[in-house]
PDB file of C-alpha atoms in Angstrom:
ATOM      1  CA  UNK A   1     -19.295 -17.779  11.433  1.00 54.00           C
ATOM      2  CA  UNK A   2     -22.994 -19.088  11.895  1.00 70.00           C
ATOM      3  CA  UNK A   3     -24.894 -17.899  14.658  1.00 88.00           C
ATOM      4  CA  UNK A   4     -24.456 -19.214  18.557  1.00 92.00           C
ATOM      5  CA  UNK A   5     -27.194 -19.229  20.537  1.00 95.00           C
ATOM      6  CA  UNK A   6     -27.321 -20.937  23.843  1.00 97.00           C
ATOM      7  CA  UNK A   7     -30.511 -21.183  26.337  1.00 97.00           C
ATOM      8  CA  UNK A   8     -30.753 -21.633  30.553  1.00 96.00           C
ATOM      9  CA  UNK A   9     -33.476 -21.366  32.596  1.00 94.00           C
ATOM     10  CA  UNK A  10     -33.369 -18.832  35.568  1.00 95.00           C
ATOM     11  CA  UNK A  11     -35.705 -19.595  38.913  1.00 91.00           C
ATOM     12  CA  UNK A  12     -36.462 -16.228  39.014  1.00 93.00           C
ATOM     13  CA  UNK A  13     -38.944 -13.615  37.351  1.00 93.00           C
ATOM     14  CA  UNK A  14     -37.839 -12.067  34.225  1.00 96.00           C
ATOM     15  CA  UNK A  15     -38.092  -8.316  35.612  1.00 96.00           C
ATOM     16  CA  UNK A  16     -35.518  -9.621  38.053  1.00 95.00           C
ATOM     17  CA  UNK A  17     -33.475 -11.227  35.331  1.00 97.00           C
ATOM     18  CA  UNK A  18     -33.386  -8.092  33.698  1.00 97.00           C
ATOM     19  CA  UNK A  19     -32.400  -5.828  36.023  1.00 96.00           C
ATOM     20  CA  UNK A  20     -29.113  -7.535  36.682  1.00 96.00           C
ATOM     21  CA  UNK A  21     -28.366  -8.115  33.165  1.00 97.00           C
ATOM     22  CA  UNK A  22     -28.979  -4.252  32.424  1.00 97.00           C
ATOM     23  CA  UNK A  23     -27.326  -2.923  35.538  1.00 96.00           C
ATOM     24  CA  UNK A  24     -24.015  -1.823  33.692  1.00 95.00           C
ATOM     25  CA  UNK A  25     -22.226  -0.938  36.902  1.00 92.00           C
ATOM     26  CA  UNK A  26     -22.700  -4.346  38.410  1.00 94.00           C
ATOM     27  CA  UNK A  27     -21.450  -6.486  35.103  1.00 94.00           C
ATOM     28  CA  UNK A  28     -18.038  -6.843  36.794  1.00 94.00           C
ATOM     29  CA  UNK A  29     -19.159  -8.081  39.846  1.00 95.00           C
ATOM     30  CA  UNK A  30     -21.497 -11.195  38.754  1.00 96.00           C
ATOM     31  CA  UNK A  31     -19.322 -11.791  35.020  1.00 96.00           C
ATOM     32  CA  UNK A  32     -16.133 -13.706  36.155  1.00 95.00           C
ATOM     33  CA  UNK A  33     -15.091 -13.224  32.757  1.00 93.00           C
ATOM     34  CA  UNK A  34     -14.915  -9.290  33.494  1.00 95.00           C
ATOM     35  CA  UNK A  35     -12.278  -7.447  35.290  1.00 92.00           C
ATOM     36  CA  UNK A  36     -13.726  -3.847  34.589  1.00 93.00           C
ATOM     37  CA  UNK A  37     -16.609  -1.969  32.822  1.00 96.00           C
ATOM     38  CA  UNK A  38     -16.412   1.685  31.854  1.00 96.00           C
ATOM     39  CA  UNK A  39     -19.741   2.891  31.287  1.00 97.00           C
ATOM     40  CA  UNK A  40     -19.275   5.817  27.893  1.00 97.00           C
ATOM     41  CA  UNK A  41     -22.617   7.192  27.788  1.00 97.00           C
ATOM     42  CA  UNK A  42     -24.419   9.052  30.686  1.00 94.00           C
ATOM     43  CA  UNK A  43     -28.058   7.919  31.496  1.00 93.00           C
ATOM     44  CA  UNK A  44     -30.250   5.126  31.822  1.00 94.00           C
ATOM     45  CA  UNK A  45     -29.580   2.111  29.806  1.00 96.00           C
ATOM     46  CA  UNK A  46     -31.277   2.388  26.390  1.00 97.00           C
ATOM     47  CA  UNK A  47     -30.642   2.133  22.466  1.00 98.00           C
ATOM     48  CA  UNK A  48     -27.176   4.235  22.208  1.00 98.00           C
ATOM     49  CA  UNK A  49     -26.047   3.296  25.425  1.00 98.00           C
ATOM     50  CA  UNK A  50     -22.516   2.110  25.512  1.00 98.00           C
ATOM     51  CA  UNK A  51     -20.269   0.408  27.516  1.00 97.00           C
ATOM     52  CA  UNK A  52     -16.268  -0.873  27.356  1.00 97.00           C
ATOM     53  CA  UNK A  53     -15.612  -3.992  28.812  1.00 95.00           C
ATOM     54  CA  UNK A  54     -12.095  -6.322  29.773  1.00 94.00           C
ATOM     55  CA  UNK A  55     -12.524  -9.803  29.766  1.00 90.00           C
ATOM     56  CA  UNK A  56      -9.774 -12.264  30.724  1.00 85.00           C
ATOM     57  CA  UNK A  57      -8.314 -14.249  28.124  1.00 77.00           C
ATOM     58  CA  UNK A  58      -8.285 -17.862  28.277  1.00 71.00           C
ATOM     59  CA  UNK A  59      -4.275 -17.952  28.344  1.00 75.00           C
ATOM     60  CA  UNK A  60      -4.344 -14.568  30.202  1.00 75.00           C
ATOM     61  CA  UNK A  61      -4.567 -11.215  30.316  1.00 79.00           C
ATOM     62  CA  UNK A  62      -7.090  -9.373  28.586  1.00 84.00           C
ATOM     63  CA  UNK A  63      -9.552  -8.122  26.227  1.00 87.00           C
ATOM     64  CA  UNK A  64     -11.170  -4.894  25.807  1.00 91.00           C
ATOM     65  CA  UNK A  65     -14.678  -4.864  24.472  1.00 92.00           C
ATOM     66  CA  UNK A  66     -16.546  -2.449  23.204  1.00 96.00           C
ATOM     67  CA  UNK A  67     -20.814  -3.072  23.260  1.00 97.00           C
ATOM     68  CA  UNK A  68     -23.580  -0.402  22.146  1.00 97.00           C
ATOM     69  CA  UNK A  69     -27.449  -1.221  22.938  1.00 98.00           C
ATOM     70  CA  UNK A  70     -29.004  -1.487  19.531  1.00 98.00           C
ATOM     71  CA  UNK A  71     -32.845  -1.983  21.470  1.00 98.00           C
ATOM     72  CA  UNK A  72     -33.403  -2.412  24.627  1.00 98.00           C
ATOM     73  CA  UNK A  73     -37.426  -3.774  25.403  1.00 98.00           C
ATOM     74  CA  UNK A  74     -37.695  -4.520  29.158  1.00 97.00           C
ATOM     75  CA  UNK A  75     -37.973  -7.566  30.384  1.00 97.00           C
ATOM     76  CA  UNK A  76     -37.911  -9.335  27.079  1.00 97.00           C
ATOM     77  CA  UNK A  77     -34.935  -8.206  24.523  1.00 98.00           C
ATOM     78  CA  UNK A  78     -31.493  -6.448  24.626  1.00 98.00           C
ATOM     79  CA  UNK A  79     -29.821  -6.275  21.767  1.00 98.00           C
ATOM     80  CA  UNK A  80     -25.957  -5.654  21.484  1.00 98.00           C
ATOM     81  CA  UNK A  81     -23.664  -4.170  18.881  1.00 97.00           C
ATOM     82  CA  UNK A  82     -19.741  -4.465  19.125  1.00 94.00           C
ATOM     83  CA  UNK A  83     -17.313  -3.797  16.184  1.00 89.00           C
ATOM     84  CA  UNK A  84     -14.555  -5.907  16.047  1.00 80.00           C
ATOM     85  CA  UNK A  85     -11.583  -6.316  13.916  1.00 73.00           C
ATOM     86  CA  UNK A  86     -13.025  -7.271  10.603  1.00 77.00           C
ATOM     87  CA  UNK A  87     -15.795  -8.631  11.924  1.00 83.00           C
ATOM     88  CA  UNK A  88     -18.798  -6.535  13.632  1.00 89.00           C
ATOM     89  CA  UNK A  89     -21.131  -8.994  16.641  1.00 91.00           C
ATOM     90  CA  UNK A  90     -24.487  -8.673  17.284  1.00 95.00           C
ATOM     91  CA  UNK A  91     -25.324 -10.418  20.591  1.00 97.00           C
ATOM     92  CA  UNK A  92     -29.390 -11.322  21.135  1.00 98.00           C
ATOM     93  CA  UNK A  93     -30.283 -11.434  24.881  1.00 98.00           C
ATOM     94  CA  UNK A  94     -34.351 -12.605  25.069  1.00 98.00           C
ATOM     95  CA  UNK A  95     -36.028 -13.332  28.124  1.00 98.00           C
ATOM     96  CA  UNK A  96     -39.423 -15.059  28.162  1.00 97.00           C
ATOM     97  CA  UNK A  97     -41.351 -16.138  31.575  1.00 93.00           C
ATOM     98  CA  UNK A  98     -41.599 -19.910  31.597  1.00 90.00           C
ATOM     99  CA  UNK A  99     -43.303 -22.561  33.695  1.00 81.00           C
ATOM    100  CA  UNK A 100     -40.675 -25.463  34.275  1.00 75.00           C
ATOM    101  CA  UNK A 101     -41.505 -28.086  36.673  1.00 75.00           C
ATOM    102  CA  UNK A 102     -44.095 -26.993  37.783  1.00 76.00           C
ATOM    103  CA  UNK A 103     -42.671 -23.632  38.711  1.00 81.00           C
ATOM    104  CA  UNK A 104     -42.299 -20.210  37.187  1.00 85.00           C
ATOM    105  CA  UNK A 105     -38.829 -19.524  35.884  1.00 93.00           C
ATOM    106  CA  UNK A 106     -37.169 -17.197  33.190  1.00 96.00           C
ATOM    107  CA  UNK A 107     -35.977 -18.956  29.852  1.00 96.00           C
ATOM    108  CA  UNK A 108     -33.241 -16.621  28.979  1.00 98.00           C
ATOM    109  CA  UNK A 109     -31.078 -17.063  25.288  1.00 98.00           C
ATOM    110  CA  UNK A 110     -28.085 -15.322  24.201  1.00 97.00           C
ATOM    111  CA  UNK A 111     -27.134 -15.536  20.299  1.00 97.00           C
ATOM    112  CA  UNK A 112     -24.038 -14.176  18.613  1.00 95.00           C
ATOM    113  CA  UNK A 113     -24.083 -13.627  15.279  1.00 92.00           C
ATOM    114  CA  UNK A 114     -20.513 -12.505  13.469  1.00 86.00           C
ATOM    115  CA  UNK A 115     -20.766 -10.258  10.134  1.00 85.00           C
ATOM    116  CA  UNK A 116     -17.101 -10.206   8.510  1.00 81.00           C
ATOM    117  CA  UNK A 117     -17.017  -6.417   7.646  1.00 79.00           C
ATOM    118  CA  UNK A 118     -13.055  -7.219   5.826  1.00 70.00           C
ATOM    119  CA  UNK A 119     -11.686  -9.595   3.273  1.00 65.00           C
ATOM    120  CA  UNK A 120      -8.963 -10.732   5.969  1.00 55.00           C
ATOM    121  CA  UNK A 121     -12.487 -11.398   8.375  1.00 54.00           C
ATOM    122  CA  UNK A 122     -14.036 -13.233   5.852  1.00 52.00           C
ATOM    123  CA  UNK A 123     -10.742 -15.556   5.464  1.00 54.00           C
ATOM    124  CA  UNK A 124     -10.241 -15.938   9.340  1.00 53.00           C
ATOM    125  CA  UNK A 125     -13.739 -16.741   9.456  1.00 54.00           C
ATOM    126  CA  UNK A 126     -13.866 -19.615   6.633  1.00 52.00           C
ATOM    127  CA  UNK A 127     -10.359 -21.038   8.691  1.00 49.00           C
ATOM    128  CA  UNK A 128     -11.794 -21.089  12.024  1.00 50.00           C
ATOM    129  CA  UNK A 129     -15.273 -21.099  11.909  1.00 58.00           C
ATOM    130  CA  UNK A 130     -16.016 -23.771  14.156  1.00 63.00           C
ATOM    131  CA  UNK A 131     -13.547 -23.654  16.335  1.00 65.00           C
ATOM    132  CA  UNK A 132     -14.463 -19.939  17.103  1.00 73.00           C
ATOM    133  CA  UNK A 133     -18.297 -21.132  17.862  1.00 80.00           C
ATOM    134  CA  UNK A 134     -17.512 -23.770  19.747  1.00 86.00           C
ATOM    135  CA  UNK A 135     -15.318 -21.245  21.471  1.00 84.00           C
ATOM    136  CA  UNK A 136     -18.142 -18.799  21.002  1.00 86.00           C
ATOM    137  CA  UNK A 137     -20.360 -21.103  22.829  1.00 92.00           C
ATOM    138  CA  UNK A 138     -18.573 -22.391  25.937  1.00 93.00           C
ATOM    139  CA  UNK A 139     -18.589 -17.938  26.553  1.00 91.00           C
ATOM    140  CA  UNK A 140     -22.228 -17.542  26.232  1.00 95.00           C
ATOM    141  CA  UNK A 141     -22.534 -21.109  28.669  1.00 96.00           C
ATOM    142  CA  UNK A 142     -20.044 -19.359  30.836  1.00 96.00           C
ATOM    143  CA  UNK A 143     -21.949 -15.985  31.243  1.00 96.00           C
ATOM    144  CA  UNK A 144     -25.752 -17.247  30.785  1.00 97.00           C
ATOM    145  CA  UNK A 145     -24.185 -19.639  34.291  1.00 97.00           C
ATOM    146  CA  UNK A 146     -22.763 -16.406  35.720  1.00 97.00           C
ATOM    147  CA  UNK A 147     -25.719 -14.544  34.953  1.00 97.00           C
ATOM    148  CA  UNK A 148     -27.986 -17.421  36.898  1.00 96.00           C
ATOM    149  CA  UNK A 149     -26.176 -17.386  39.813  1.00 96.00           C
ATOM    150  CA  UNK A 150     -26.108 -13.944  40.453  1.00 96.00           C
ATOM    151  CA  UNK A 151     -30.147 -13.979  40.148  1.00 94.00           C
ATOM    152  CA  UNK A 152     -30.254 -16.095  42.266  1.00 88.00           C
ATOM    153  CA  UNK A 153     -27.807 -15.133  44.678  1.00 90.00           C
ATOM    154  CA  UNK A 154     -30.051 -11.837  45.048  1.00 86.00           C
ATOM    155  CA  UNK A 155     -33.369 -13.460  45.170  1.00 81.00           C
ATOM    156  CA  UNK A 156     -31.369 -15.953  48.102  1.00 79.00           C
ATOM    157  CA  UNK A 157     -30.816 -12.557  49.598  1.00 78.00           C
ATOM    158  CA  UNK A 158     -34.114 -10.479  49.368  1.00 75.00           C
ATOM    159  CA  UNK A 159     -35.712 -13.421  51.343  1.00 72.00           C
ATOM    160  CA  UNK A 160     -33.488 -13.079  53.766  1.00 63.00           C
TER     161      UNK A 160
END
């Protein structure tokens, strides 16, 4: 499967972008797609850090995730490792402070690359390629949205 990148801009600084995105603990309260995070590794968030997810399943129930932090450079890049079965992700988070209309804003893109580790992942991915990005990419919309909102649901708040 190709890479899937997908870009949004945030209204909001990137040190503020990346302090949500980073918080493990609060993942399950701003992803709609997650129902729980289990946080494996004690400490702050940094390369080695990792993290077990469940997201909901299109035709329900769920999926457990597993992610490592391959590099973390604040506010700018978080990169993500998660084996799967015969294939291992690599999902690209990159934050870079924009001007947009005028006004200062956070251009924030997610990528997800697939590497087919088996012969049975290489076959699954030649079969469904695209359908998996396209599927691949309505996720990344979904969270970079999720993501968005929640940054600026807390900014909404902090001027309060």
């Amino acid at each position: 499967m190709p890479t899937v990148s997908v870009t949004a801009f945030i209204e909001a600084p990137a040190v503020d972008v990346w302090r949500l995105l980073t918080d493990l603990r609060a993942r399950a309260d701003w992803l709609t797609a997650v129902g729980a995070v289990e946080v494996l590794t004690p400490g702050p968030l940094g390369p080695g850090t990792a993290w077990r997810e469940v997201r909901s399943r299109p035709g329900g129930g769920g999926l457990a995730e597993e992610f490592v932090v391959l590099e973390a450079v604040a506010p700018g890049r978080l990169v993500l490792g998660s084996p799967g079965a015969g294939v291992d992700y690599r999902v690209t988070w990159t934050l870079r402070q924009r001007r947009r209309r005028r006004r200062s804003c956070t251009a924030v893109t997610v990528a997800q690359q697939a590497e087919p580790t088996a012969g049975y992942g290489r076959v699954v991915a030649l079969i469904f390629g695209g359908l998996a990005a396209r599927a691949v990419e309505r996720a990344l919309r979904h969270d970079l949205a999720d993501l968005a909102a929640a940054v600026e649901r807390a900014a909404t708040t902090e001027a309060a």
